[in-house]
Coordinates of C-alpha atoms in Angstrom, one line a residue:
X1 CA -55.2 -34.7 -6.5
X2 CA -58.3 -36.6 -5.3
X3 CA -56.3 -38.4 -2.6
X4 CA -54.8 -35.1 -1.4
X5 CA -58.4 -33.7 -1.0
X6 CA -59.4 -36.8 0.9
X7 CA -56.3 -36.4 3.2
X8 CA -57.1 -32.7 3.9
X9 CA -60.8 -33.4 4.5
X10 CA -59.9 -36.2 6.9
X11 CA -57.6 -33.8 8.9
X12 CA -60.3 -31.2 9.0
X13 CA -62.9 -33.7 10.2
X14 CA -60.5 -34.8 13.0
X15 CA -60.0 -31.1 14.0
X16 CA -63.8 -30.7 14.1
X17 CA -64.3 -33.9 16.1
X18 CA -66.1 -35.7 13.3
X19 CA -64.3 -39.0 13.6
X20 CA -66.8 -41.1 11.6
X21 CA -66.4 -38.7 8.6
X22 CA -62.6 -38.7 9.0
X23 CA -62.6 -42.5 9.0
X24 CA -64.7 -42.6 5.8
X25 CA -62.4 -40.2 4.0
X26 CA -59.3 -42.2 5.1
X27 CA -60.8 -45.5 4.0
X28 CA -61.6 -44.0 0.6
X29 CA -58.0 -42.7 0.3
X30 CA -56.6 -46.1 1.2
X31 CA -58.7 -47.8 -1.4
X32 CA -56.7 -45.8 -3.9
X33 CA -53.3 -45.9 -2.0
X34 CA -53.3 -49.1 0.1
X35 CA -49.6 -48.6 0.8
X36 CA -49.9 -45.2 2.3
X37 CA -48.5 -45.8 5.8
X38 CA -49.2 -42.3 7.0
X39 CA -52.9 -42.6 6.1
X40 CA -53.0 -46.0 7.8
X41 CA -51.6 -44.5 11.0
X42 CA -54.0 -41.6 11.0
X43 CA -56.9 -44.1 10.5
X44 CA -55.5 -46.1 13.4
X45 CA -55.5 -43.0 15.6
X46 CA -59.1 -42.3 14.5
X47 CA -60.1 -45.8 15.4
X48 CA -58.5 -45.5 18.8
X49 CA -60.3 -42.2 19.3
X50 CA -63.5 -44.0 18.7
X51 CA -62.6 -46.6 21.3
X52 CA -62.1 -49.3 18.7
X53 CA -58.9 -50.9 19.9
X54 CA -58.9 -53.9 17.6
X55 CA -59.3 -51.9 14.5
X56 CA -56.7 -49.5 15.7
X57 CA -54.3 -52.4 16.1
X58 CA -55.1 -53.8 12.7
X59 CA -54.5 -50.5 10.9
X60 CA -51.2 -49.9 12.7
X61 CA -50.1 -53.4 11.8
X62 CA -51.0 -52.7 8.1
X63 CA -49.0 -49.5 8.3
X64 CA -46.0 -51.5 9.5
X65 CA -46.2 -53.8 6.5
X66 CA -45.8 -50.8 4.1
X67 CA -43.2 -48.7 5.9
X68 CA -41.4 -46.1 3.9
X69 CA -37.6 -45.8 4.1
X70 CA -38.0 -43.1 6.8
X71 CA -36.6 -43.7 10.3
X72 CA -38.9 -41.0 11.8
X73 CA -42.0 -42.7 10.4
X74 CA -40.7 -46.1 11.6
X75 CA -40.4 -44.7 15.1
X76 CA -44.0 -43.4 15.0
X77 CA -45.4 -46.7 13.9
X78 CA -43.4 -48.7 16.3
X79 CA -44.3 -46.5 19.3
X80 CA -48.0 -46.8 18.4
X81 CA -47.8 -50.6 18.0
X82 CA -46.1 -51.0 21.4
X83 CA -48.6 -48.8 23.2
X84 CA -51.6 -50.9 21.9
X85 CA -49.9 -54.2 22.9
X86 CA -48.6 -55.4 19.5
X87 CA -45.1 -56.2 20.8
X88 CA -44.1 -58.7 18.1
X89 CA -45.0 -56.2 15.3
X90 CA -43.1 -53.5 17.2
X91 CA -39.9 -55.7 17.2
X92 CA -40.4 -56.4 13.5
X93 CA -40.5 -52.7 12.8
X94 CA -37.3 -52.2 14.7
X95 CA -35.5 -54.6 12.2
X96 CA -36.2 -52.2 9.2
X97 CA -33.0 -51.7 7.3
X98 CA -33.6 -47.9 7.2
X99 CA -32.7 -47.8 10.8
X100 CA -29.2 -49.0 10.2
X101 CA -28.7 -46.4 7.4
X102 CA -30.2 -43.3 8.9
X103 CA -28.1 -40.4 10.1
X104 CA -31.0 -38.6 11.7
X105 CA -30.0 -38.3 15.3
X106 CA -33.5 -37.2 16.5
X107 CA -35.1 -40.3 14.9
X108 CA -32.4 -42.5 16.4
X109 CA -33.2 -41.1 19.8
X110 CA -36.9 -41.8 19.3
X111 CA -36.2 -45.4 18.1
X112 CA -34.0 -45.9 21.2
X113 CA -37.0 -45.1 23.3
X114 CA -38.8 -47.9 21.5
X115 CA -36.1 -50.4 22.4
X116 CA -36.3 -49.1 26.0
X117 CA -40.0 -49.7 26.1
X118 CA -39.4 -53.2 24.8
X119 CA -36.9 -53.8 27.6
X120 CA -34.0 -54.1 25.2
X121 CA -31.7 -51.7 27.0
X122 CA -28.4 -52.6 25.3
X123 CA -30.0 -51.9 21.9
X124 CA -31.5 -48.7 23.2
X125 CA -28.1 -47.5 24.4
X126 CA -26.5 -48.4 21.1
X127 CA -28.9 -46.2 19.2
X128 CA -28.4 -43.4 21.7
X129 CA -24.7 -43.7 21.2
X130 CA -25.2 -43.4 17.4
X131 CA -27.3 -40.3 17.9
X132 CA -24.7 -38.8 20.1
X133 CA -21.9 -39.5 17.6
X134 CA -24.0 -37.7 14.9
X135 CA -24.1 -34.6 17.1
X136 CA -27.6 -34.9 18.5
X137 CA -27.7 -33.3 22.0
X138 CA -30.0 -31.7 24.4
X139 CA -30.7 -32.0 28.1
X140 CA -33.6 -34.5 27.7
X141 CA -31.4 -36.7 25.5
X142 CA -28.6 -36.6 28.0
X143 CA -31.0 -37.6 30.8
X144 CA -32.4 -40.5 29.0
X145 CA -29.0 -41.7 27.9
X146 CA -27.9 -41.5 31.5
X147 CA -30.9 -43.7 32.4
X148 CA -29.8 -46.2 29.9
X149 CA -26.3 -46.3 31.2
X150 CA -27.8 -46.8 34.7
X151 CA -30.1 -49.6 33.5
X152 CA -27.1 -51.3 31.9
X153 CA -25.1 -51.1 35.1
X154 CA -22.7 -48.4 34.0
X155 CA -23.3 -46.2 37.0
X156 CA -20.2 -44.0 36.9
X157 CA -20.8 -43.1 33.3
X158 CA -24.4 -42.5 34.2
X159 CA -23.4 -40.0 36.9
X160 CA -21.2 -38.0 34.5
X161 CA -24.0 -37.9 31.9
X162 CA -26.5 -36.6 34.4
X163 CA -24.0 -33.9 35.5
X164 CA -23.7 -32.9 31.8
X165 CA -27.5 -32.9 31.5
X166 CA -27.8 -30.5 34.5
X167 CA -25.2 -28.2 33.0
X168 CA -27.2 -28.0 29.8
X169 CA -30.6 -27.7 31.5
X170 CA -30.2 -26.6 35.1
X171 CA -33.9 -26.9 36.1
X172 CA -34.2 -30.6 35.1
X173 CA -35.5 -31.9 38.4
X174 CA -35.7 -35.6 37.4
X175 CA -32.0 -35.6 36.5
X176 CA -31.2 -34.1 39.9
X177 CA -33.3 -36.7 41.6
X178 CA -31.6 -39.6 39.7
X179 CA -28.2 -38.2 40.6
X180 CA -29.1 -38.1 44.3
X181 CA -30.3 -41.8 44.1
X182 CA -27.2 -43.1 42.4
X183 CA -25.3 -43.5 45.6
X184 CA -25.3 -42.4 49.2
X185 CA -24.4 -38.7 49.7
X186 CA -21.9 -37.5 52.3
X187 CA -20.9 -34.4 54.1
X188 CA -18.0 -34.0 51.7
X189 CA -20.0 -34.8 48.5
X190 CA -23.6 -33.7 48.1
X191 CA -25.7 -31.4 45.9
X192 CA -27.8 -29.5 48.4
X193 CA -26.5 -26.1 47.5
X194 CA -27.1 -26.8 43.8
X195 CA -30.6 -28.1 44.6
X196 CA -31.4 -24.9 46.6
X197 CA -30.3 -22.7 43.7
X198 CA -32.5 -24.6 41.3
X199 CA -35.5 -24.5 43.6
X200 CA -35.3 -20.7 43.5
X201 CA -35.5 -20.8 39.7
X202 CA -37.8 -23.7 38.9
X203 CA -41.5 -23.1 38.0
X204 CA -43.5 -23.4 41.2
X205 CA -45.9 -26.3 41.2
X206 CA -44.2 -28.1 38.2
X207 CA -43.0 -31.7 38.2
X208 CA -39.5 -30.3 38.2
X209 CA -40.2 -28.5 41.4
X210 CA -41.5 -31.7 43.0
X211 CA -38.5 -33.6 41.7
X212 CA -36.0 -31.2 43.3
X213 CA -37.8 -31.5 46.6
X214 CA -37.6 -35.3 46.4
X215 CA -33.9 -35.0 45.5
X216 CA -33.4 -32.6 48.5
X217 CA -35.2 -35.2 50.8
X218 CA -32.9 -38.0 49.6
X219 CA -29.7 -36.1 50.2
X220 CA -30.8 -34.7 53.6
X221 CA -31.7 -38.2 54.7
X222 CA -28.3 -39.5 53.6
X223 CA -26.8 -36.8 55.8
X224 CA -28.9 -37.8 58.8
X225 CA -30.8 -34.4 58.8
X226 CA -34.2 -36.2 59.1
X227 CA -36.4 -33.3 60.2
X228 CA -35.3 -31.2 57.2
X229 CA -35.6 -34.3 54.9
X230 CA -39.2 -34.8 56.0
X231 CA -40.1 -31.2 55.4
X232 CA -38.7 -31.5 51.8
X233 CA -40.6 -34.8 51.3
X234 CA -43.9 -33.1 52.4
X235 CA -43.4 -30.3 50.0
X236 CA -42.6 -32.6 47.1
X237 CA -45.6 -34.8 47.7
X238 CA -47.9 -31.7 48.1
X239 CA -46.8 -30.5 44.7
X240 CA -47.5 -33.9 43.1
X241 CA -50.9 -34.3 44.9
X242 CA -52.0 -30.9 43.5
X243 CA -50.9 -31.9 40.0
X244 CA -52.3 -35.5 40.1
X245 CA -55.3 -35.7 42.4
X246 CA -56.2 -39.3 43.4
X247 CA -59.8 -40.4 42.5
X248 CA -60.5 -42.5 45.5
X249 CA -64.2 -42.9 44.6
X250 CA -63.3 -44.4 41.2
X251 CA -60.8 -46.7 42.8
X252 CA -63.4 -47.9 45.3
X253 CA -65.8 -48.7 42.5
X254 CA -63.2 -50.6 40.5
X255 CA -62.0 -52.7 43.3
X256 CA -65.6 -53.5 44.5
X257 CA -66.8 -54.4 41.0
X258 CA -63.7 -56.6 40.4
X259 CA -64.4 -58.6 43.5
X260 CA -68.1 -58.9 42.8
X261 CA -67.4 -60.3 39.4
X262 CA -64.5 -62.5 40.1
X263 CA -66.3 -65.0 42.3
X264 CA -64.9 -68.5 43.1
X265 CA -67.2 -70.0 40.6
X266 CA -66.1 -67.6 37.8
X267 CA -62.4 -68.2 38.6
X268 CA -62.9 -72.0 38.9
X269 CA -63.4 -72.3 35.2
X270 CA -59.9 -71.6 33.8
X271 CA -59.2 -71.3 30.1
X272 CA -58.2 -74.5 28.2
X273 CA -54.4 -75.0 28.3
X274 CA -52.7 -76.1 25.1
X275 CA -49.4 -76.8 26.9
X276 CA -47.5 -74.1 25.1
X277 CA -44.0 -73.2 26.4
X278 CA -42.2 -71.1 27.5
X279 CA -44.5 -70.1 30.3
X280 CA -44.5 -66.9 32.4
X281 CA -44.0 -66.6 36.2
X282 CA -46.0 -63.6 37.5
X283 CA -44.4 -61.4 40.2
X284 CA -46.8 -58.8 41.6
X285 CA -47.5 -56.7 44.6
X286 CA -47.6 -53.0 45.6
X287 CA -44.9 -50.9 44.0
X288 CA -41.7 -50.8 46.1
X289 CA -42.5 -54.1 47.8
X290 CA -39.4 -56.0 46.6
X291 CA -40.6 -57.3 43.2
X292 CA -37.5 -56.2 41.4
X293 CA -35.3 -58.0 43.9
X294 CA -37.3 -61.2 43.5
X295 CA -37.2 -60.9 39.7
X296 CA -33.5 -60.6 39.8
X297 CA -33.0 -63.6 42.0
X298 CA -35.3 -65.7 39.8
X299 CA -33.3 -64.5 36.7
X300 CA -30.2 -66.2 38.1
X301 CA -31.9 -69.6 37.7
X302 CA -30.8 -71.5 34.6
X303 CA -34.4 -72.1 33.4
X304 CA -35.7 -68.5 33.9
X305 CA -35.3 -65.3 31.9
X306 CA -35.9 -62.0 33.6
X307 CA -36.9 -59.4 31.0
X308 CA -38.2 -56.7 33.4
X309 CA -41.6 -55.1 33.7
X310 CA -44.0 -56.3 31.0
X311 CA -47.2 -54.4 30.3
X312 CA -48.6 -57.1 28.1
X313 CA -51.3 -58.8 30.2
X314 CA -53.4 -55.6 30.8
X315 CA -52.9 -54.6 27.2
X316 CA -54.1 -58.0 25.9
X317 CA -57.0 -57.8 28.3
X318 CA -58.0 -54.6 26.7
X319 CA -57.6 -56.1 23.2
X320 CA -59.9 -59.0 24.1
X321 CA -62.4 -56.5 25.6
X322 CA -61.9 -54.2 22.5
X323 CA -61.6 -51.2 24.8
X324 CA -58.9 -48.6 24.2
X325 CA -57.4 -46.9 27.2
X326 CA -54.1 -46.3 29.1
X327 CA -55.0 -47.4 32.6
X328 CA -54.5 -50.9 33.9
X329 CA -58.2 -51.3 34.5
X330 CA -61.3 -49.2 34.0
X331 CA -65.1 -49.6 34.2
X332 CA -65.5 -50.2 30.5
X333 CA -63.2 -53.3 30.8
X334 CA -65.1 -54.4 33.8
X335 CA -68.3 -54.2 31.8
X336 CA -66.8 -56.7 29.4
X337 CA -65.3 -59.3 31.8
X338 CA -68.2 -61.7 31.3
X339 CA -67.8 -61.9 27.5
X340 CA -64.0 -62.0 27.2
X341 CA -62.6 -65.2 25.6
X342 CA -60.0 -66.1 28.3
X343 CA -58.4 -68.8 26.2
X344 CA -57.9 -66.2 23.5
X345 CA -56.5 -63.8 26.1
X346 CA -54.0 -66.4 27.3
X347 CA -53.0 -67.2 23.7
X348 CA -52.5 -63.6 22.7
X349 CA -50.5 -62.9 25.8
X350 CA -48.1 -65.8 25.1
X351 CA -47.8 -64.8 21.5
X352 CA -46.7 -61.3 22.4
X353 CA -44.3 -62.2 25.3
X354 CA -42.7 -65.6 24.7
X355 CA -39.8 -64.1 22.8
X356 CA -38.6 -62.7 26.1
X357 CA -37.7 -66.2 27.3
X358 CA -35.0 -66.8 24.6
X359 CA -34.0 -70.4 24.9
X360 CA -35.3 -70.8 28.5
X361 CA -38.6 -72.5 29.4
X362 CA -39.7 -69.8 31.9
X363 CA -39.7 -66.0 32.0
X364 CA -40.7 -63.5 34.7
X365 CA -43.5 -61.1 34.1
X366 CA -43.0 -58.5 36.8
X367 CA -45.5 -55.8 36.8
X368 CA -46.4 -54.9 40.4
X369 CA -49.9 -53.5 39.7
X370 CA -50.9 -56.8 38.1
X371 CA -52.0 -57.7 41.6
X372 CA -55.3 -56.2 40.6
X373 CA -55.6 -58.7 37.8
X374 CA -54.4 -61.8 39.6
X375 CA -57.7 -63.7 39.2
X376 CA -57.9 -62.9 35.5
X377 CA -54.3 -64.0 35.0
X378 CA -55.0 -67.3 36.5
X379 CA -58.2 -67.8 34.5
X380 CA -56.4 -67.0 31.2
X381 CA -53.1 -68.7 32.1
X382 CA -53.8 -71.5 34.6
X383 CA -50.3 -73.0 34.5
X384 CA -48.5 -69.7 35.3
X385 CA -47.3 -69.5 38.9
X386 CA -48.2 -66.2 40.7
X387 CA -45.8 -64.8 43.3
X388 CA -47.0 -61.9 45.5
X389 CA -44.5 -59.8 47.3
X390 CA -45.8 -58.9 50.8
X391 CA -43.9 -56.1 52.6
X392 CA -44.7 -54.7 56.1
X393 CA -47.4 -52.1 55.8
X394 CA -45.5 -49.1 57.1
X395 CA -42.4 -50.0 55.2
X396 CA -44.2 -50.3 51.8
X397 CA -46.4 -47.3 52.4
X398 CA -43.4 -45.1 53.4
X399 CA -41.4 -46.4 50.4
X400 CA -44.3 -45.4 48.1
X401 CA -44.5 -42.0 49.7
X402 CA -40.9 -41.2 49.2
X403 CA -40.9 -42.4 45.5
X404 CA -41.8 -40.0 42.6
X405 CA -44.0 -41.9 40.3
X406 CA -45.0 -39.1 38.0
X407 CA -48.7 -39.4 37.0
X408 CA -48.8 -43.0 38.1
X409 CA -49.9 -44.3 41.5
X410 CA -51.5 -41.0 42.5
X411 CA -52.5 -42.4 45.9
X412 CA -48.9 -42.3 46.9
X413 CA -48.7 -38.5 47.3
X414 CA -51.0 -38.4 50.3
X415 CA -50.6 -40.4 53.5
X416 CA -54.4 -40.5 53.9
X417 CA -54.9 -41.8 50.4
X418 CA -52.1 -44.2 50.9
X419 CA -53.7 -45.7 54.0
X420 CA -57.0 -46.2 52.2
X421 CA -55.3 -47.6 49.1
X422 CA -53.3 -50.1 51.2
X423 CA -56.5 -51.3 52.9
X424 CA -58.1 -51.9 49.5
X425 CA -55.0 -53.7 48.2
X426 CA -55.0 -56.0 51.3
X427 CA -58.7 -56.7 50.9
X428 CA -58.3 -57.6 47.2
X429 CA -55.3 -59.9 47.9
X430 CA -57.4 -61.6 50.6
X431 CA -60.2 -62.0 48.0
X432 CA -57.8 -63.7 45.5
X433 CA -56.6 -66.1 48.2
X434 CA -60.1 -67.0 49.2
X435 CA -61.3 -67.4 45.6
X436 CA -58.3 -69.3 44.4
X437 CA -56.8 -71.3 47.3
X438 CA -53.2 -72.2 46.8
X439 CA -52.8 -70.4 43.5
X440 CA -50.8 -67.4 44.8
X441 CA -47.7 -67.7 47.0
X442 CA -47.1 -64.8 49.3
X443 CA -43.4 -63.9 49.6
X444 CA -42.5 -61.9 52.7
X445 CA -39.9 -59.2 51.9
X446 CA -38.3 -59.2 55.3
X447 CA -37.9 -62.9 55.3
X448 CA -36.6 -62.8 51.7
X449 CA -33.7 -60.5 52.6
X450 CA -32.9 -62.3 55.9
X451 CA -33.3 -65.9 55.0
X452 CA -32.9 -65.8 51.2
X453 CA -32.2 -69.5 50.6
X454 CA -35.2 -70.8 52.5
X455 CA -37.6 -68.3 50.7
X456 CA -36.2 -69.1 47.3
X457 CA -36.6 -72.8 47.9
X458 CA -40.3 -72.2 48.5
X459 CA -40.6 -69.9 45.6
X460 CA -39.0 -72.3 43.1
X461 CA -41.0 -75.2 44.5
X462 CA -44.2 -73.2 43.8
X463 CA -42.9 -72.7 40.3
X464 CA -42.2 -76.4 40.0
X465 CA -38.5 -75.8 39.4
X466 CA -35.5 -77.4 41.1
X467 CA -33.6 -75.2 43.6
X468 CA -30.6 -73.3 42.1
X469 CA -28.1 -71.9 44.6
X470 CA -27.4 -69.0 42.2
X471 CA -30.9 -67.7 43.1
X472 CA -29.7 -66.6 46.6
X473 CA -27.4 -63.8 45.4
X474 CA -28.4 -60.6 43.6
X475 CA -25.0 -59.3 42.6
X476 CA -23.0 -60.3 39.6
X477 CA -24.2 -60.7 36.0
X478 CA -27.8 -60.2 35.4
X479 CA -30.3 -58.6 33.1
X480 CA -30.6 -54.8 32.9
X481 CA -32.8 -53.2 35.5
X482 CA -35.0 -50.3 34.6
X483 CA -37.0 -49.6 37.8
X484 CA -36.4 -47.2 40.7
X485 CA -34.3 -50.0 42.3
X486 CA -31.9 -50.2 39.3
X487 CA -28.9 -49.0 41.4
X488 CA -29.6 -50.7 44.8
X489 CA -30.7 -54.1 43.4
X490 CA -27.1 -54.7 42.2
X491 CA -25.8 -54.5 45.7
X492 CA -25.6 -57.5 48.0
X493 CA -28.9 -58.4 49.6
X494 CA -29.4 -56.2 52.7
X495 CA -32.0 -55.3 55.3
X496 CA -31.8 -51.5 55.0
X497 CA -35.3 -51.3 53.8
X498 CA -36.7 -53.1 56.8
X499 CA -38.2 -50.7 59.3
X500 CA -36.8 -47.7 57.3
X501 CA -40.0 -45.8 58.3
X502 CA -38.8 -45.6 61.9
X503 CA -36.6 -42.7 61.1
X504 CA -39.8 -40.7 60.8
X505 CA -41.8 -42.6 63.4
X506 CA -43.4 -39.5 64.9
X507 CA -44.3 -38.0 61.5
X508 CA -45.9 -41.2 60.4
X509 CA -48.0 -41.7 63.6
X510 CA -51.2 -40.8 61.7
X511 CA -50.5 -43.5 59.1
X512 CA -49.6 -46.0 61.8
X513 CA -52.9 -45.3 63.6
X514 CA -54.8 -45.6 60.3
X515 CA -53.4 -49.1 59.7
X516 CA -53.1 -50.2 63.4
X517 CA -55.3 -53.3 63.0
X518 CA -53.2 -54.5 60.0
X519 CA -49.7 -54.2 61.6

């Protein structure tokens, strides 16, 4: 009875915003019931709410060690562990025997999302298939199962599943956009009438509204109706800009402080290297710059695994700073850069990621926005090669503008914000090159797709690996791909993305003028 009172009091304290009192009650409860995983998870949540990332991680790990035979609870713990950067503990949760026994379709769907976050897309699809066989079904589930089919290269099945999703939930804009992107639309086969019908029904200003406009843009462009396509793209971006305003002043402060702190002297003192293998190869750059293509080509090398986008370095940076948060970088982390133990950062990063390599000595860490952390990556992991995808300014800016990133990359929904952000990105990359000469290899996207062998020879030499001819072709067997490029990256290497902005040359004149000195 006493533990029940402590539990209820803790919940009331949380509701009232008294997190210190809640933590005290939960700690008293756990002294009596140390195996209470639910209380551990609530204490973890309280610690994170107080900004105490390390304690939050410790409590979540403790909860994972006393998991009940409950698939739903396992999913809750595993999701929390992944989001705070405890990837190894997350994988251990996913081996719990209760998962194999459960017949709870909703829990299986949640657990599939954990495998998806871990980049284990075959395992994610297997759990989704189990959930489907048990009768679990709704539009959102159909959509995420379609994504898994797409990530695993089963594009025709993905298309059918998206169509089923849209029949169940006709205003699911993301599904409509994914369907439009699966292949090139034609005058005989497109979805423009359907999209127009849904736009008359969807909630104005919603993300679904924006997604339908992005879908209409894609299909109109495929049909060569460029003026109408541009109008749809403007409307979609306007909706997203209103929903997710870009904080340009904060971005300016972050970039300025990062450059001020990461001086050549600061970066010239890398962490001690214990020679541990396997080692990562970092691939970074602006989103939509070609990082997925380069990762796929690297993954064809006999010595390199290509596990997809890894969020581990920024999460381990936060752990070492003991600062909870969801963004790649914030001012509280910057406040702690001088006191972080960079050897510990490198060791924790390797401990959480080396499993991705399997039996290979190298693995790719492809997270485009890691370009903001390139100096810190080198300081913590001095043996890790860093490859920077450099794409022509108007091509990469336009490619960002026509993507739908949700609540990420908010600069991309305004051409004015895009121009300012691109300038900051270029200035930061110039800073990294000046502060760490020779550390980062720039890989030009246009040259990569036109003279792939020559570029890959330079790339592999920078990684201190022998040339492998398999690295010149993107088709054939390869790891699952979970980015916006998941359909196109399986095609033969092509140059369609080079100068794609010229279809809208007149509409993009303001952007071109804003970047004229960088072209």
